[in-house]
Tab-separated table of C-alpha atoms and ligand atoms in Angstrom:
chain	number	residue	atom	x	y	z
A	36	UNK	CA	37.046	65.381	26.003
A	37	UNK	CA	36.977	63.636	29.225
A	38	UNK	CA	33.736	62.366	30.288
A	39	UNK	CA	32.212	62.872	33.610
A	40	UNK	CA	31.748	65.519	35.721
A	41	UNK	CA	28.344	64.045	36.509
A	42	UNK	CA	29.253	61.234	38.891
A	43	UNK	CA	27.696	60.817	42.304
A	44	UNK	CA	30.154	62.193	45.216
A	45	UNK	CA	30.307	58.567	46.473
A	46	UNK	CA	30.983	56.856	43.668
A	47	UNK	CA	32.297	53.418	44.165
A	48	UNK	CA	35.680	52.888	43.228
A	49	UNK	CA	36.634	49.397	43.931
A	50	UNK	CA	35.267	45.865	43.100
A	51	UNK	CA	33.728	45.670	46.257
A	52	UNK	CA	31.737	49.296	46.586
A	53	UNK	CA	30.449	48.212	42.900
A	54	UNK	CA	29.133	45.283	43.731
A	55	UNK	CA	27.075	46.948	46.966
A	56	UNK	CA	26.333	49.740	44.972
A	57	UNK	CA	24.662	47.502	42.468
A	58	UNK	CA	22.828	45.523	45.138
A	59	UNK	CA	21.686	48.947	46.624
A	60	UNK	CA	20.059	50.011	43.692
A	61	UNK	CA	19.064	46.984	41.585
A	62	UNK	CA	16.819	44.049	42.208
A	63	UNK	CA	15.277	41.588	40.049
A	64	UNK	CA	13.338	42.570	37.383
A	65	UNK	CA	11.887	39.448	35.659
A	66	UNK	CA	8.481	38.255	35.806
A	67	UNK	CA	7.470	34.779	35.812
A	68	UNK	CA	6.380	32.559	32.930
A	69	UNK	CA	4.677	28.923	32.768
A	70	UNK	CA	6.372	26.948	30.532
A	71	UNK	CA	6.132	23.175	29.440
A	72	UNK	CA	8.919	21.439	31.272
A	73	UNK	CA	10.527	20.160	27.818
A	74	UNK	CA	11.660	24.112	27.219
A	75	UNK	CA	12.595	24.415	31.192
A	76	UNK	CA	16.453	23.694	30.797
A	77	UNK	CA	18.447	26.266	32.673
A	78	UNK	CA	15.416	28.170	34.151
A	79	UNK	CA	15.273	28.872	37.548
A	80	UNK	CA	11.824	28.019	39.837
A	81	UNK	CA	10.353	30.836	41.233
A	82	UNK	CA	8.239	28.807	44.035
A	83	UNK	CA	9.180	25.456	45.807
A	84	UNK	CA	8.202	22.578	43.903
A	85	UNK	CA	5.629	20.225	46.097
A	86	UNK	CA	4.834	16.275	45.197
A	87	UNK	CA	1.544	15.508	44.106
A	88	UNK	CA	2.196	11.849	43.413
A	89	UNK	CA	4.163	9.138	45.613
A	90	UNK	CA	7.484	8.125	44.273
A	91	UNK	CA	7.497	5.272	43.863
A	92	UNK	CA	4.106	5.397	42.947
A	93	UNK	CA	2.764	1.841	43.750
A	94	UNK	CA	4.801	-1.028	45.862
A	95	UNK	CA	7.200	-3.034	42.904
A	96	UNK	CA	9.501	-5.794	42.738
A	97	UNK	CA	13.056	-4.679	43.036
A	98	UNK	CA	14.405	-7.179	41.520
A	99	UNK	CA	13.465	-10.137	38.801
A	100	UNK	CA	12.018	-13.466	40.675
A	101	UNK	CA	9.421	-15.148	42.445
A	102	UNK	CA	6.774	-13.052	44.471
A	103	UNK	CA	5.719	-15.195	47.418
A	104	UNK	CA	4.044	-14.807	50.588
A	105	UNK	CA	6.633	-15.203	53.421
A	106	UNK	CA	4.433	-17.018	55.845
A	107	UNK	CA	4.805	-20.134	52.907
A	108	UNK	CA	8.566	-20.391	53.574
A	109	UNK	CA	9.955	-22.706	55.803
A	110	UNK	CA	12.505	-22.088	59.153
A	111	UNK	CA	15.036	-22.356	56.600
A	112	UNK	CA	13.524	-19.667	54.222
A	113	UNK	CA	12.540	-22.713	51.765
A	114	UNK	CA	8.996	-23.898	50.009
A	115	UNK	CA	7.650	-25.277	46.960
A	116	UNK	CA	5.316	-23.125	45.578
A	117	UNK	CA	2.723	-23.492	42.628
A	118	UNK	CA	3.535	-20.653	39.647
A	119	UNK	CA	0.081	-19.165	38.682
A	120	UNK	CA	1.523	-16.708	35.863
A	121	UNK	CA	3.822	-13.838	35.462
A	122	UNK	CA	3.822	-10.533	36.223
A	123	UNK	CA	6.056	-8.035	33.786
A	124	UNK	CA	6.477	-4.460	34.764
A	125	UNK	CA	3.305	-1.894	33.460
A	126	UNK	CA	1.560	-5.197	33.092
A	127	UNK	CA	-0.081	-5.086	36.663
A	128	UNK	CA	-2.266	-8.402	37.911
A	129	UNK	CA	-5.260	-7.866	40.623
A	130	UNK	CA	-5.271	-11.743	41.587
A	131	UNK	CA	-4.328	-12.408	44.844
A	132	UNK	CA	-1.665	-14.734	45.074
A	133	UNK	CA	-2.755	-17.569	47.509
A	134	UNK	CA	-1.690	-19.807	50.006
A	135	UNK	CA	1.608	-22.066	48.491
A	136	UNK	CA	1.296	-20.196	45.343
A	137	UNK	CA	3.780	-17.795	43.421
A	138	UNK	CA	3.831	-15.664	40.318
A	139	UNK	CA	6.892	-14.714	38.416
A	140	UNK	CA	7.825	-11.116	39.064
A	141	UNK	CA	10.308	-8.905	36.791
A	142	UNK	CA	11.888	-5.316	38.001
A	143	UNK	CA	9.419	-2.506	38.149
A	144	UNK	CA	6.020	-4.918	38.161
A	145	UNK	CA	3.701	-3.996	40.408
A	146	UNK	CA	3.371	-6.084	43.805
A	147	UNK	CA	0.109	-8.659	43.969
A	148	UNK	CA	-2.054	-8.513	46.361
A	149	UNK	CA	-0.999	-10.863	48.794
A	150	UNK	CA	2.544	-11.114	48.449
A	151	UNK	CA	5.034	-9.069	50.638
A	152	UNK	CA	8.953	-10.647	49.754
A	153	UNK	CA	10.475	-11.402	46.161
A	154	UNK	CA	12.941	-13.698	45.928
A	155	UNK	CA	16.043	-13.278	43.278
A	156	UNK	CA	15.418	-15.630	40.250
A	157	UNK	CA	19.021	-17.016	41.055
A	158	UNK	CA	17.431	-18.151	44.668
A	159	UNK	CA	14.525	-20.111	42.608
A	160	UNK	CA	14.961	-23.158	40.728
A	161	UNK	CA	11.644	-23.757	37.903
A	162	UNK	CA	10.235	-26.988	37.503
A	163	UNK	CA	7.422	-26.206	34.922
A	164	UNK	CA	4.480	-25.524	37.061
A	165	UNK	CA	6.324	-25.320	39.993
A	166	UNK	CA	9.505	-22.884	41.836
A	167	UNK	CA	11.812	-23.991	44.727
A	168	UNK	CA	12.562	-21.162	46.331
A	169	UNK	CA	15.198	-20.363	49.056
A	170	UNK	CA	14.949	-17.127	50.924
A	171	UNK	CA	18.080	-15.825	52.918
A	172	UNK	CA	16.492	-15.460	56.696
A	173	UNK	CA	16.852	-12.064	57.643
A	174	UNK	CA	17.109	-10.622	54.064
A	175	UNK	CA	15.780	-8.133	52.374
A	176	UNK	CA	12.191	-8.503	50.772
A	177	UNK	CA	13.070	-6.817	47.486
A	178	UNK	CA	10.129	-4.885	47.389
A	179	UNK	CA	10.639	-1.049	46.755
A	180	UNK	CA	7.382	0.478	48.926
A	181	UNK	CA	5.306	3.141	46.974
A	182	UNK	CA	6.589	6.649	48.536
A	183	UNK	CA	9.790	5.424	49.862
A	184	UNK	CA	11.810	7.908	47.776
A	185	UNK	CA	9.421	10.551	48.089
A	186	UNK	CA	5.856	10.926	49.518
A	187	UNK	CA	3.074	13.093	48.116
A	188	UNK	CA	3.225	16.495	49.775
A	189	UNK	CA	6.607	16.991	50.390
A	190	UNK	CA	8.802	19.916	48.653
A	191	UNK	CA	11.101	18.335	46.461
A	192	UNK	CA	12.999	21.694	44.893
A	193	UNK	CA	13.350	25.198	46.543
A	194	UNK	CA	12.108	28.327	44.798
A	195	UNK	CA	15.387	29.548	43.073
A	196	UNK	CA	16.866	25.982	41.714
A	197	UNK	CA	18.292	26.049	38.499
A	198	UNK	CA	16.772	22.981	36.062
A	199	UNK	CA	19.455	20.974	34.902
A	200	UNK	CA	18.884	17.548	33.680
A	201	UNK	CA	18.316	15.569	36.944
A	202	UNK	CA	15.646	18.662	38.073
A	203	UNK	CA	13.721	17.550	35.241
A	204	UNK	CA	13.920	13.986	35.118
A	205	UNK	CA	12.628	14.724	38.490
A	206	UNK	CA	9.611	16.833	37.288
A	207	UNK	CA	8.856	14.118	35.001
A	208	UNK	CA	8.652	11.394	37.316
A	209	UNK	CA	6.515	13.514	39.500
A	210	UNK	CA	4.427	14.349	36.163
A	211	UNK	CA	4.475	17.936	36.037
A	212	UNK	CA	3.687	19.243	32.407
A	213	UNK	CA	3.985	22.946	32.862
A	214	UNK	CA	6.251	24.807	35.104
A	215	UNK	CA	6.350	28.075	36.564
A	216	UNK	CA	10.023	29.249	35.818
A	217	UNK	CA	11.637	32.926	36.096
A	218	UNK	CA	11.385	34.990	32.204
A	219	UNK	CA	15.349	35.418	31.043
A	220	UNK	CA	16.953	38.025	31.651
A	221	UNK	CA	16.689	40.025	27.733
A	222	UNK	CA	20.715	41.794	27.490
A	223	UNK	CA	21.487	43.727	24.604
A	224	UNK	CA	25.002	42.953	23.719
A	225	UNK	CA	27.193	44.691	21.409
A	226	UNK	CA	30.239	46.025	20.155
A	227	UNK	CA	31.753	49.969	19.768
A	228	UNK	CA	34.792	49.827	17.590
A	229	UNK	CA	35.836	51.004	13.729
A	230	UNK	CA	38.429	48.596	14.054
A	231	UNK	CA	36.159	45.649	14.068
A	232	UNK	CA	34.354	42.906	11.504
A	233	UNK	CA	31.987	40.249	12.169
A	234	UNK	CA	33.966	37.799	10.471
A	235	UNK	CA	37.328	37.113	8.838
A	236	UNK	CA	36.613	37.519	5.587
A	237	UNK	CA	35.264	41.212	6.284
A	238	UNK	CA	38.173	42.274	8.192
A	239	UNK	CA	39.739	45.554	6.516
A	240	UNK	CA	43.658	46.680	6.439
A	241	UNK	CA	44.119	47.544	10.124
A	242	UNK	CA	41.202	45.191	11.395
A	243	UNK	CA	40.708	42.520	13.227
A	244	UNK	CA	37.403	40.177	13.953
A	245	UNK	CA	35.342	40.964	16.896
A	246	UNK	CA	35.818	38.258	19.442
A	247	UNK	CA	34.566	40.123	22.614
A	248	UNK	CA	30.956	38.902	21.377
A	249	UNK	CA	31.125	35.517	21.051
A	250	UNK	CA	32.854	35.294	24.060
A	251	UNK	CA	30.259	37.340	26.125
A	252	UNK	CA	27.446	35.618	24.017
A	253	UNK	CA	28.473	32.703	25.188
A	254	UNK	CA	28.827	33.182	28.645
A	255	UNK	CA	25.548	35.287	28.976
A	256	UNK	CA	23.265	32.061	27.209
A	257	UNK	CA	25.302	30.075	29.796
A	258	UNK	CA	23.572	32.151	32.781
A	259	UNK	CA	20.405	31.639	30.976
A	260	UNK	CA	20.155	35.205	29.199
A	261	UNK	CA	18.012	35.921	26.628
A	262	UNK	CA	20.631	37.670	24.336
A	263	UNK	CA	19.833	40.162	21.882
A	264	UNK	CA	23.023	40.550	19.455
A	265	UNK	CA	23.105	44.041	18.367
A	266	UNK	CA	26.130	43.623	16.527
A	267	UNK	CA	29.110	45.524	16.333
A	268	UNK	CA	28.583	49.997	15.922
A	269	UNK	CA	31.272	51.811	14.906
A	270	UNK	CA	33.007	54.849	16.665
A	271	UNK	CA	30.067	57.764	15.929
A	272	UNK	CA	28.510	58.664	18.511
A	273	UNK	CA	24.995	59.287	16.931
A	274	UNK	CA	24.852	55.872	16.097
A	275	UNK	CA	26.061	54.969	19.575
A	276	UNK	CA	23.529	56.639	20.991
A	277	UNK	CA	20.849	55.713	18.534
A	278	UNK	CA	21.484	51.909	19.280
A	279	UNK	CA	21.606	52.255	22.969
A	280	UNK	CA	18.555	54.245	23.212
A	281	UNK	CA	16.634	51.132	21.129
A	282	UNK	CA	18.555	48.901	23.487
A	283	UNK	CA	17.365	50.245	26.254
A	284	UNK	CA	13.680	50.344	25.133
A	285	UNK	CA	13.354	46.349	24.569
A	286	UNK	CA	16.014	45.105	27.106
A	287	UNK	CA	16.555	44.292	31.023
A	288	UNK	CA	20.127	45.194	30.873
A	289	UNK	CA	22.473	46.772	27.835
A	290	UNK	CA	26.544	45.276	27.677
A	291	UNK	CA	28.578	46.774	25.693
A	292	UNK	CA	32.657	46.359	24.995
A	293	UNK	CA	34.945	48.889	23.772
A	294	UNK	CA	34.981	52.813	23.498
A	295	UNK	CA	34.398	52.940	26.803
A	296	UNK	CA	38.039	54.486	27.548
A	297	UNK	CA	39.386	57.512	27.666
A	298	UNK	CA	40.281	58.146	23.710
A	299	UNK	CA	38.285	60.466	21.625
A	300	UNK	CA	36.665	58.345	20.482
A	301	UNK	CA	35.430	56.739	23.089
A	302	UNK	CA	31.744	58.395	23.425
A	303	UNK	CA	30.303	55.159	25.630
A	304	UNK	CA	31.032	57.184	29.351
A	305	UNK	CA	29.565	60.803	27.734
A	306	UNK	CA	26.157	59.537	26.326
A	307	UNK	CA	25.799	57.443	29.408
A	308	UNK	CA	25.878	60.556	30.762
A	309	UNK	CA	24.316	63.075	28.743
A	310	UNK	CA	21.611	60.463	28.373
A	311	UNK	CA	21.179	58.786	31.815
A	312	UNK	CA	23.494	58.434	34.769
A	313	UNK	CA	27.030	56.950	34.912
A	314	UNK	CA	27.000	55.278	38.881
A	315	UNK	CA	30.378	54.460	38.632
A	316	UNK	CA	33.541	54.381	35.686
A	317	UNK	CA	36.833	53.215	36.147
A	318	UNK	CA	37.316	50.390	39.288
A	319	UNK	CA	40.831	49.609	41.187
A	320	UNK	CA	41.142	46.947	39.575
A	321	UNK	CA	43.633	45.526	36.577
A	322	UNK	CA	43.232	43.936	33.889
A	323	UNK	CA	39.368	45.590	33.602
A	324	UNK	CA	39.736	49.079	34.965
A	325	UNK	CA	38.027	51.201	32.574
A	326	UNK	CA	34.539	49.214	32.904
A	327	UNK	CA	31.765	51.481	33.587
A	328	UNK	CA	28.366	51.355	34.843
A	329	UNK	CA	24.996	53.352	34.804
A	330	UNK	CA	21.609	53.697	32.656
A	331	UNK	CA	20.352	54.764	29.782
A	332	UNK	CA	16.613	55.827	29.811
A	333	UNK	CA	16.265	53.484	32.944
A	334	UNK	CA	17.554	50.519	31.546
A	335	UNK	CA	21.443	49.667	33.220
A	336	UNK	CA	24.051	49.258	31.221
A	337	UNK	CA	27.502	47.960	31.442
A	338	UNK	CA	30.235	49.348	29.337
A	339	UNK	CA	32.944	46.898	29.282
A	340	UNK	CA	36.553	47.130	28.220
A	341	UNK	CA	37.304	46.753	24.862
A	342	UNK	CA	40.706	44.736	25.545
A	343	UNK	CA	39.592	40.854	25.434
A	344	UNK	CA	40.912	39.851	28.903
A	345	UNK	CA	39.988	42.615	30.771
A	346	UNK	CA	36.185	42.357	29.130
A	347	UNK	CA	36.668	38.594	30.340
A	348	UNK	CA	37.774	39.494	33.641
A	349	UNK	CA	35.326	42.318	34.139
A	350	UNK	CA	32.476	40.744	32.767
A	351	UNK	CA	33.244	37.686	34.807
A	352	UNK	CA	33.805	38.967	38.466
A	353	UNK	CA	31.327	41.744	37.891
A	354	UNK	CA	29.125	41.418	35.003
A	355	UNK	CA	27.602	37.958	36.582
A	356	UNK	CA	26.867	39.879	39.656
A	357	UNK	CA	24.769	42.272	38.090
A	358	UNK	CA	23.037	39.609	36.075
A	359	UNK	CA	22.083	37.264	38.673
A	360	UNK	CA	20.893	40.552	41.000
A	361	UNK	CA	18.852	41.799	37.798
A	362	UNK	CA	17.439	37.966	37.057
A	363	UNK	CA	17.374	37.006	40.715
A	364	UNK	CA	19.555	33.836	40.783
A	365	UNK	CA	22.481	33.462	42.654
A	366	UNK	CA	26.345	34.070	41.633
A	367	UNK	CA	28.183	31.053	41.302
A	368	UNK	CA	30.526	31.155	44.363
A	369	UNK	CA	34.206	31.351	43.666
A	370	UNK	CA	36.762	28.826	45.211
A	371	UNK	CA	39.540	29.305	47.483
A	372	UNK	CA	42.747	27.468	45.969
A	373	UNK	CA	46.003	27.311	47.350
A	374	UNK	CA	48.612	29.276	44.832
A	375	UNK	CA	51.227	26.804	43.042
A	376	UNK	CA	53.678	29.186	42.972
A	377	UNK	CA	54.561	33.105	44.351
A	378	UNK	CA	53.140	36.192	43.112
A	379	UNK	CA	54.347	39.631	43.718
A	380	UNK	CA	52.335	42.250	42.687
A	381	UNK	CA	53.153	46.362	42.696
A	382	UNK	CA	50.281	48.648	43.644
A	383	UNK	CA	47.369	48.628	45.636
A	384	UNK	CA	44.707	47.831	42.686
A	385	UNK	CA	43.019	44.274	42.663
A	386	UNK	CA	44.763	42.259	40.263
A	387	UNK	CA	43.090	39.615	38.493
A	388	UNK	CA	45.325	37.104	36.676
A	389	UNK	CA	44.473	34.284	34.199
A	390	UNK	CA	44.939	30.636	36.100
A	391	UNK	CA	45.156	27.150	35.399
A	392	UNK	CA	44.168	24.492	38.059
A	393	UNK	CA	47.135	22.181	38.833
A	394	UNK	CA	46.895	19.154	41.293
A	395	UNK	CA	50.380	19.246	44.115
A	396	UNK	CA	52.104	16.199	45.412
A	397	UNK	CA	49.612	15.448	47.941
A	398	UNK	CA	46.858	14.987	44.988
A	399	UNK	CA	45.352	18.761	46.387
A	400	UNK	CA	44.171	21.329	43.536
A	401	UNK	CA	46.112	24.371	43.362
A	402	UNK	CA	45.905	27.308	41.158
A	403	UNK	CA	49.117	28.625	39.292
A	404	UNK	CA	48.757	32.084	37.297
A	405	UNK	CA	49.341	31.228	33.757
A	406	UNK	CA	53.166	32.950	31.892
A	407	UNK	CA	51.015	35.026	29.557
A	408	UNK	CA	48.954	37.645	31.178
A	409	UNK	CA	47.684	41.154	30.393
A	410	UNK	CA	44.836	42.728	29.137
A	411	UNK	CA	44.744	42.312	25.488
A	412	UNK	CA	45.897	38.401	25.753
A	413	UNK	CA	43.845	36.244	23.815
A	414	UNK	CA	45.997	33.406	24.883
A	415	UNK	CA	45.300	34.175	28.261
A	416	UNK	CA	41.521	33.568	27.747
A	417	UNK	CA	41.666	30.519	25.850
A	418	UNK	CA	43.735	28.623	28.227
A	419	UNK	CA	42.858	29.590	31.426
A	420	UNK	CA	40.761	27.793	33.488
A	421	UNK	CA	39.773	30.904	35.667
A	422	UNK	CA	40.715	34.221	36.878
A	423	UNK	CA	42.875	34.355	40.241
A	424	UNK	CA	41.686	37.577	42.329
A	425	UNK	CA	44.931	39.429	44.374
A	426	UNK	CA	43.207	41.904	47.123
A	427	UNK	CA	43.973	45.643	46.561
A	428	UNK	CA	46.261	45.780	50.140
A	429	UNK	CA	48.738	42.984	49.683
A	430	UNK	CA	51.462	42.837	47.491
A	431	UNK	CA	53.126	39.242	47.845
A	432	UNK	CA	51.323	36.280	48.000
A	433	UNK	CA	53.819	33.166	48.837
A	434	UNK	CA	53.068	29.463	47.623
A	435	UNK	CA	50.501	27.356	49.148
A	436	UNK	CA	48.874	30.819	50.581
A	437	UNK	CA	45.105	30.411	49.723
A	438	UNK	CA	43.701	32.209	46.883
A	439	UNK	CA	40.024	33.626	45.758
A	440	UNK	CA	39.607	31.387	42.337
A	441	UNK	CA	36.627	32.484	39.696
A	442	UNK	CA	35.878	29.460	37.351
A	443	UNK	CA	35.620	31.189	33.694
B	506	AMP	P1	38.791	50.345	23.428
B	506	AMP	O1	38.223	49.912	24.747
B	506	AMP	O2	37.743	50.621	22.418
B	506	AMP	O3	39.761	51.458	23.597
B	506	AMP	O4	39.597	49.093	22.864
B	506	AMP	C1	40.758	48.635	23.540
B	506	AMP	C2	41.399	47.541	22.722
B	506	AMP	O5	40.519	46.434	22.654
B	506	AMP	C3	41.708	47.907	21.291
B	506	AMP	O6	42.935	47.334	20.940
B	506	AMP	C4	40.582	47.291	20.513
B	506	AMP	O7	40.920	47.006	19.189
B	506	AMP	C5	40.303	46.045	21.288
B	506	AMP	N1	38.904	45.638	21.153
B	506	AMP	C6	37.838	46.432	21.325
B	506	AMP	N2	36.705	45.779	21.114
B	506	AMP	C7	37.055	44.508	20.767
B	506	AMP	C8	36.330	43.349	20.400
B	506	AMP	N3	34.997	43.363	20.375
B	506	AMP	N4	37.020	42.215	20.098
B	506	AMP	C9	38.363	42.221	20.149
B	506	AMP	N5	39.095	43.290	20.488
B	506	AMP	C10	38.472	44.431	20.784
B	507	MG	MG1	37.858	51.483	20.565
């Protein structure tokens, strides 16, 4: 019953050799798509992003007041200037503004010709046709100069950002209307299990409701994956195999969680194998050690564990790796947190552990390894903040000793 015979001599056995293997044989495989900025939100550039336009784009007031030509102000920064009109922002004026003469200027108007300082309304004082003005000497002229933020020609975002919000209010100030972005990643995501329903009211006698999906559905839109939701299939291997091989015909990259153990009826490890090629099954690593990897008909696929916190753990110190080699992006870099309290651990394995962020005395951020742990804890996953990574060759880790911290 056991699965394979068929691994390569090398095979990688521990977090680290999976990760390099991966990265050895895997690169990215999207293409690039123009899109219109509106649908660019979590897309990641795939050139640097250069300035056509000045930003600002002409000279404007910075402030609401009188524009004025400084050579009509006094030693003491004072005149008495005539007010020929007003100037409101997108309502630019072309007339120069003369000798003892003033216009009044709001926030974001374009500059006159002529004038080059505005001075605060609450320096003015308005006598119908007229303004006293009073200038600090030495201030500033209140006038934000076109390109002073950014000039035309320079690169403004590196090939590889992800667009969030400010990216694009960028974009939009610079008006770009299409961008070229990366295509998501497409992952096929399902279930293996007779044991499971997609909802609470289908649950059987002996059931419970899948919750490995939404969990992994969730995190995989969050890295910008195009998910396919293939459902949950139950333990038969023919339909296994029958939805993997579809999978793998429309897809980047195939997850799966559950039946990937050890059990009878666990047929994930022996069609990866009687199909493609299983690189590597089983890590040194707990919770998350039966999590296997390899392809089916050239597309890879990652059999998870079927236990919720060791899916969660492998998906998350693993599974993002292999996304963000396949879509090109980079992993979001884990922390390194002082503990809050000691661990002991027994064994040489990696041990991941659910953890909370705390703040210490000194108002520092520590990490403390939440009471309820193990690999089936639902608990675990709903409160913890992230997983807390113990290296394979120590076993006791004292307070205050710094730890590697992977944000969930
Ligand atoms: P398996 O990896 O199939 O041996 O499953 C290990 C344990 O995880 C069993 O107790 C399963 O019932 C449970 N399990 C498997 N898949 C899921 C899932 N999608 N949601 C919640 N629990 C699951
Ligand atoms: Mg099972």
């Amino acid at each position: 019953m056991l699965p394979p015979s068929a691994h390569p001599p090398s095979r990688p056995k521990t977090l680290a050799e999976a990760k390099d293997h991966i990265a050895s044989i895997h690169q990215r495989v999207t293409s690039v798509e123009t899109l219109p900025l509106q649908a660019c939100s979590g897309r990641c550039l795939t050139q640097d992003v250069v300035a056509s336009i000045d930003i600002p784009p002409y000279d404007v007031a910075a402030m609401d007041g009188y524009a004025v030509r400084s050579a009509d102000l006094d030693a003491e920064g004072r005149a008495d200037l005539r007010v020929i009109g007003e100037i409101a922002a997108g309502h630019p004026s072309y007339r120069e503004i003369g000798t003892g003469e003033a216009a009044h200027i709001y926030t974001g108007a374009v500059i006159p010709p002529g004038v080059d300082r505005i001075i605060p309304q609450e320096h003015c004082v308005r006598r119908s046709t007229h303004v006293a003005v009073s200038a600090r000497v030495g201030g500033k002229p209140h006038i934000r100069l076109s390109g002073e933020d950014i000039v035309s020609g320079q690169t403004v975002l590196k090939a590889g950002t992800k667009l969030g919000p400010g990216q694009i209010s960028l974009l939009t100030a610079l008006r770009f209307e299409d961008v070229i972005v990366q295509r998501r990643l497409r992952v096929a995501l399902l279930s293996v299990g007779d044991e499971l329903a997609e909802t609470s009211s289908s649950v059987k006698h002996g059931g419970i409701v899948d919750s490995n999906r939404p969990m992994l559905r969730g995190w995989l839109e969050q890295l910008g994956c195009e998910v396919v939701d293939l459902g949950i299939i139950s333990d038969a291997s023919g339909l296994l195999l029958q939805a993997l091989v579809d999978a793998a015909a429309t897809s980047d990259l195939i997850i799966t969680s559950g039946g990937a153990s050890v059990g009878p009826a666990d047929y994930l490890a022996r069609l990866i194998v009687t199909r493609g090629f299983l690189e590597f099954w089983k890590l040194n690593m707990r919770p998350g050690k039966p999590v296997g990897f390899g392809d089916i008909d050239d597309c890879p696929i990652l059999a998870l564990p079927g236990n919720p916190f060791a899916a969660a753990a492998a998906f998350t110190i693993l599974g993002r790796f292999l996304i963000s080699r396949l879509a090109g992006g980079t992993e979001t870099p884990s922390l390194t947190l002082p503990l809050a309290r000691a661990v002991s651990k027994e064994g040489s394995h990696l041990q991941v552990l659910a953890g909370k962020l705390a703040t210490a005395d000194a108002g520092m951020t520590t990490v403390e390894p939440l009471k309820q742990q193990g690999s089936a804890s639902m608990l675990a996953i709903g409160s913890a903040d992230g997983l807390i990574l113990f290296p394979e060759h120590q076993r006791q880790f004292e307070i205050g000793e710094p730890v590697e911290f992977v944000a969930l």
